[in-house]
Coordinates of N, CA and C in Angstrom, one line a residue:
Q11 N 13.0 140.9 223.6 CA 13.1 141.2 222.1 C 13.7 139.9 221.5
V12 N 13.4 139.6 220.3 CA 13.8 138.5 219.5 C 14.5 139.0 218.3
Q13 N 15.9 138.5 218.1 CA 16.7 138.9 217.0 C 16.9 137.7 216.1
L14 N 16.7 137.9 214.9 CA 16.5 136.9 213.9 C 17.9 137.0 212.7
A15 N 18.4 136.1 212.6 CA 19.6 136.1 211.7 C 19.5 135.0 210.7
E16 N 19.3 135.4 209.4 CA 19.6 134.5 208.3 C 20.8 134.1 207.8
S17 N 21.1 133.0 207.3 CA 22.2 132.5 206.6 C 21.9 131.4 205.7
G18 N 23.1 131.0 204.8 CA 22.8 129.9 203.8 C 22.6 130.5 202.3
G19 N 22.4 131.8 202.3 CA 22.1 132.2 200.9 C 23.3 132.0 200.1
G20 N 23.1 132.4 198.8 CA 24.3 132.2 197.8 C 23.9 132.0 196.4
L21 N 24.8 131.7 195.6 CA 24.8 131.5 194.2 C 24.6 130.0 193.7
V22 N 23.6 129.7 193.2 CA 23.4 128.3 192.8 C 22.7 128.2 191.4
Q23 N 23.0 127.0 190.7 CA 22.5 126.8 189.5 C 21.0 126.4 189.4
A24 N 20.2 126.7 188.6 CA 18.9 126.3 188.3 C 18.7 124.7 188.5
G25 N 17.9 124.4 189.2 CA 17.7 122.9 189.6 C 18.5 122.5 190.7
G26 N 19.2 123.4 191.4 CA 20.1 123.0 192.5 C 19.3 123.3 193.8
S27 N 20.0 123.1 195.0 CA 19.3 123.3 196.2 C 20.1 124.1 197.1
L28 N 19.5 125.0 198.1 CA 19.9 125.5 199.1 C 19.1 125.2 200.4
R29 N 19.8 125.3 201.6 CA 19.1 125.4 203.0 C 19.5 126.7 203.6
L30 N 18.5 127.5 203.9 CA 18.4 128.6 204.6 C 18.3 128.4 206.2
S31 N 19.1 129.1 206.9 CA 18.8 128.9 208.3 C 18.4 130.4 208.9
C32 N 17.8 130.4 210.1 CA 17.3 131.5 210.7 C 17.5 131.4 212.2
A33 N 18.6 131.8 212.6 CA 18.8 131.6 214.1 C 18.2 132.8 214.9
A34 N 17.5 132.5 216.0 CA 16.9 133.4 216.8 C 17.9 133.5 218.1
S35 N 17.7 134.7 218.5 CA 18.5 135.1 219.8 C 17.7 136.1 220.6
G36 N 18.0 136.2 221.9 CA 17.2 137.1 222.7 C 16.4 136.5 223.5
R37 N 15.5 135.7 223.0 CA 14.7 134.8 223.7 C 14.3 133.5 222.8
T38 N 13.7 132.6 223.3 CA 13.3 131.4 222.6 C 12.2 131.5 221.8
I39 N 12.1 131.2 220.4 CA 11.1 131.3 219.8 C 10.1 130.0 219.7
R40 N 10.4 129.1 220.7 CA 9.6 127.7 220.6 C 8.3 128.0 220.5
S41 N 7.5 129.0 221.2 CA 6.2 129.0 221.0 C 5.9 130.2 220.0
Y42 N 6.6 130.4 219.1 CA 6.1 131.5 218.0 C 6.1 130.7 216.7
A43 N 5.1 131.4 216.0 CA 5.0 130.9 214.7 C 6.2 131.6 213.9
V44 N 6.6 130.9 212.8 CA 7.5 131.7 211.9 C 7.2 131.3 210.6
G45 N 8.0 132.5 209.7 CA 7.8 132.5 208.4 C 8.8 132.9 207.5
W46 N 8.9 132.5 206.3 CA 10.0 133.0 205.3 C 9.2 133.9 204.3
F47 N 9.8 134.9 203.9 CA 9.3 135.8 202.9 C 10.5 136.1 202.0
R48 N 10.2 136.7 200.8 CA 11.4 137.1 199.8 C 11.0 138.3 199.3
Q49 N 12.0 139.0 198.7 CA 11.7 140.2 197.9 C 12.9 140.3 196.8
A50 N 12.3 140.2 195.6 CA 13.1 140.3 194.5 C 13.4 141.7 194.0
L51 N 14.4 142.2 193.3 CA 14.7 143.5 193.0 C 13.7 144.2 192.1
G52 N 13.2 145.3 192.8 CA 12.2 146.0 192.1 C 10.8 145.5 192.2
K53 N 10.5 144.5 193.1 CA 9.3 144.0 193.4 C 9.0 144.0 194.8
E54 N 7.7 143.7 195.1 CA 7.1 143.7 196.6 C 7.7 142.6 197.2
R55 N 7.7 142.5 198.5 CA 8.0 141.1 199.4 C 6.8 140.5 199.2
E56 N 7.0 139.0 199.0 CA 6.1 138.0 199.0 C 6.3 136.7 199.9
F57 N 5.2 136.3 200.4 CA 5.1 135.2 201.2 C 5.8 134.1 200.6
V58 N 6.5 133.2 201.3 CA 7.1 132.0 200.8 C 6.5 130.7 201.7
A59 N 6.7 130.7 202.8 CA 6.2 129.7 203.8 C 6.0 130.1 205.2
A60 N 5.3 129.3 206.1 CA 5.0 129.7 207.4 C 4.7 128.3 208.0
L61 N 5.1 128.3 209.4 CA 5.0 127.2 210.3 C 4.7 127.3 211.7
S62 N 3.8 126.6 212.2 CA 3.2 127.1 213.5 C 4.2 126.7 214.6
W63 N 4.1 127.1 215.8 CA 4.9 126.8 216.8 C 5.0 125.5 217.1
S64 N 4.1 124.7 216.9 CA 4.2 123.2 217.1 C 4.8 122.4 216.0
G65 N 4.9 123.1 214.9 CA 5.3 122.4 213.7 C 4.0 121.7 213.0
G66 N 3.0 121.6 213.4 CA 2.0 120.9 212.9 C 1.0 121.4 212.0
R67 N 1.4 122.9 211.7 CA 0.8 123.6 210.7 C 1.7 124.2 209.9
T68 N 1.6 124.0 208.5 CA 2.4 124.7 207.6 C 1.7 125.2 206.4
Y69 N 2.1 126.0 205.9 CA 1.3 126.9 204.7 C 2.5 127.5 203.6
Y70 N 2.2 127.3 202.4 CA 3.4 127.4 201.3 C 2.5 128.2 200.3
A71 N 3.4 129.3 199.8 CA 3.0 130.0 198.5 C 2.9 128.8 197.5
D72 N 2.0 129.0 196.4 CA 1.7 128.2 195.4 C 3.1 127.9 194.6
S73 N 3.8 129.0 194.5 CA 5.1 129.1 193.7 C 6.1 128.2 194.2
V74 N 6.0 127.8 195.5 CA 7.1 126.9 196.0 C 6.7 125.7 196.6
K75 N 5.3 125.4 196.7 CA 4.8 124.3 197.0 C 5.2 122.9 196.3
G76 N 5.7 122.1 196.9 CA 6.4 120.8 196.4 C 7.9 121.0 196.4
R77 N 8.4 122.1 196.4 CA 9.9 122.4 196.3 C 10.6 122.9 197.5
F78 N 10.0 123.6 198.1 CA 10.5 124.1 199.5 C 9.8 123.6 200.8
T79 N 10.7 123.4 201.9 CA 10.1 122.9 203.0 C 10.7 123.8 204.1
I80 N 9.7 124.2 204.9 CA 10.1 124.8 206.0 C 10.0 124.0 207.3
S81 N 10.9 124.3 208.2 CA 11.2 123.3 209.6 C 11.7 124.1 210.6
R82 N 11.6 123.6 211.7 CA 12.3 124.3 212.8 C 12.9 123.1 213.9
D83 N 14.0 123.6 214.5 CA 14.6 122.9 215.6 C 14.5 123.7 216.6
N84 N 13.6 123.5 217.7 CA 13.3 124.3 218.7 C 14.4 124.3 219.9
A85 N 15.2 123.1 219.9 CA 16.4 123.0 220.6 C 17.5 124.0 220.3
K86 N 17.5 124.2 219.0 CA 18.7 125.1 218.5 C 17.9 126.5 218.2
N87 N 16.7 126.7 218.4 CA 16.3 128.0 218.4 C 16.4 128.5 216.9
T88 N 16.1 127.6 216.0 CA 16.5 127.9 214.5 C 15.4 127.4 213.6
V89 N 15.3 128.1 212.6 CA 14.3 127.7 211.5 C 14.9 127.6 210.2
Y90 N 14.5 126.6 209.5 CA 15.2 126.4 208.2 C 14.1 126.5 207.1
L91 N 14.7 126.8 205.8 CA 14.1 126.6 204.6 C 14.9 125.9 203.7
Q92 N 14.4 124.5 203.3 CA 15.0 123.9 202.4 C 14.5 124.1 201.1
M93 N 15.3 124.5 200.1 CA 14.7 124.9 198.7 C 15.5 124.0 197.8
N94 N 14.6 123.3 197.1 CA 15.0 122.3 196.1 C 14.6 122.7 194.6
R95 N 15.0 122.1 193.7 CA 14.6 122.4 192.2 C 14.5 124.1 192.0
L96 N 15.5 124.8 192.4 CA 15.4 126.3 192.4 C 15.4 126.6 190.9
K97 N 14.7 127.7 190.9 CA 14.6 128.4 189.5 C 15.1 129.7 189.5
P98 N 15.4 130.4 188.3 CA 15.7 131.7 188.4 C 15.0 132.6 189.0
E99 N 13.6 132.2 188.9 CA 12.4 133.3 189.5 C 12.4 133.3 191.0
D100 N 13.1 132.3 191.7 CA 13.3 132.2 193.0 C 14.5 133.2 193.5
T101 N 15.2 134.0 192.7 CA 16.3 134.8 193.0 C 15.6 135.9 193.9
A102 N 16.0 136.1 194.9 CA 15.4 137.2 195.9 C 16.3 137.4 197.2
V103 N 16.1 138.3 198.1 CA 16.6 138.5 199.3 C 15.6 137.7 200.1
Y104 N 15.9 136.7 200.8 CA 15.1 135.9 201.8 C 15.0 136.3 203.3
Y105 N 14.0 136.6 203.8 CA 13.8 136.9 205.2 C 13.0 136.0 206.0
C106 N 13.5 135.8 207.2 CA 12.8 135.0 208.2 C 12.0 136.1 209.3
A107 N 10.9 135.6 209.6 CA 10.0 136.4 210.5 C 9.5 135.5 211.6
A108 N 9.1 136.2 212.8 CA 8.4 135.3 213.8 C 7.5 136.1 214.5
D109 N 6.4 135.5 214.9 CA 5.3 136.1 215.7 C 4.9 135.3 216.9
P110 N 4.4 135.7 218.0 CA 3.8 134.9 219.1 C 2.3 134.3 218.5
S111 N 1.7 134.8 217.4 CA 0.5 134.3 217.2 C 0.5 133.8 215.6
W112 N -0.3 133.1 215.1 CA -0.2 132.3 213.7 C -0.7 133.9 212.8
A113 N 0.3 133.9 211.9 CA 0.1 134.9 210.9 C 0.2 134.8 209.4
G114 N 0.5 133.3 209.3 CA 0.4 132.8 207.8 C 1.2 133.5 207.0
G115 N 0.6 134.0 206.0 CA 1.1 134.7 204.9 C 1.1 136.3 205.0
L116 N 0.6 136.5 206.1 CA 0.4 138.1 206.3 C 1.7 138.7 207.1
G117 N 2.5 139.3 206.1 CA 3.8 139.9 206.6 C 3.6 140.9 207.5
D118 N 2.8 141.6 207.4 CA 2.6 142.8 208.3 C 2.1 142.4 209.8
E119 N 1.8 141.1 209.7 CA 1.4 140.7 211.2 C 2.5 140.0 211.9
Y120 N 3.7 139.9 211.2 CA 4.9 139.4 212.1 C 5.6 140.5 212.9
D121 N 6.0 140.3 213.9 CA 6.4 141.3 215.0 C 8.1 141.4 214.7
Y122 N 8.7 140.3 214.5 CA 10.4 140.2 214.3 C 10.5 139.8 212.9
W123 N 11.7 140.5 212.5 CA 12.3 140.1 211.2 C 13.7 140.2 211.2
G124 N 14.4 139.2 210.2 CA 15.7 139.3 210.2 C 16.2 140.2 209.1
Q125 N 17.5 140.3 208.9 CA 18.1 141.3 207.9 C 18.0 140.8 206.3
G126 N 17.9 139.4 206.2 CA 17.7 138.9 205.0 C 19.1 138.2 204.4
T127 N 19.0 137.2 203.5 CA 20.0 136.7 202.8 C 19.8 136.6 201.4
Q128 N 20.7 137.0 200.7 CA 20.6 136.7 199.2 C 20.6 135.5 198.5
V129 N 19.7 135.0 197.7 CA 19.8 133.8 197.1 C 19.7 134.2 195.4
T130 N 20.5 133.8 194.9 CA 20.7 133.9 193.2 C 20.8 132.8 192.6
V131 N 19.8 132.5 191.7 CA 19.7 131.2 191.0 C 20.0 131.6 189.5
S132 N 21.1 130.9 189.0 CA 21.6 131.2 187.4 C 20.9 130.5 186.6
S133 N 20.6 130.8 185.5 CA 20.1 129.7 184.4 C 21.0 129.1 183.7

């Protein structure tokens, strides 16, 4: 089993930056694809970014492309989401997810999920 724990959320002004972390435990996710998703209050969950196990393949939602960067440190069993030039519409609970296979933006394909971390961007 894989347990995922997000951290790094908080309150930031528009234009600012945050880096979210997702620490895995239980087993290594070195060979797992990983993704970030978010859910704003009253809205459906949406895809943010995905990264292959090797780090050689990335996929971003159009809404975050050029502002967010997904990365991983396999030695630390941790995945990151660097978020720059944040906008109020980025306000949401952010979740990390992992799967042994490439799942891209298909949330239902991910086997493992964290509990989420709140990101609030003030205008």
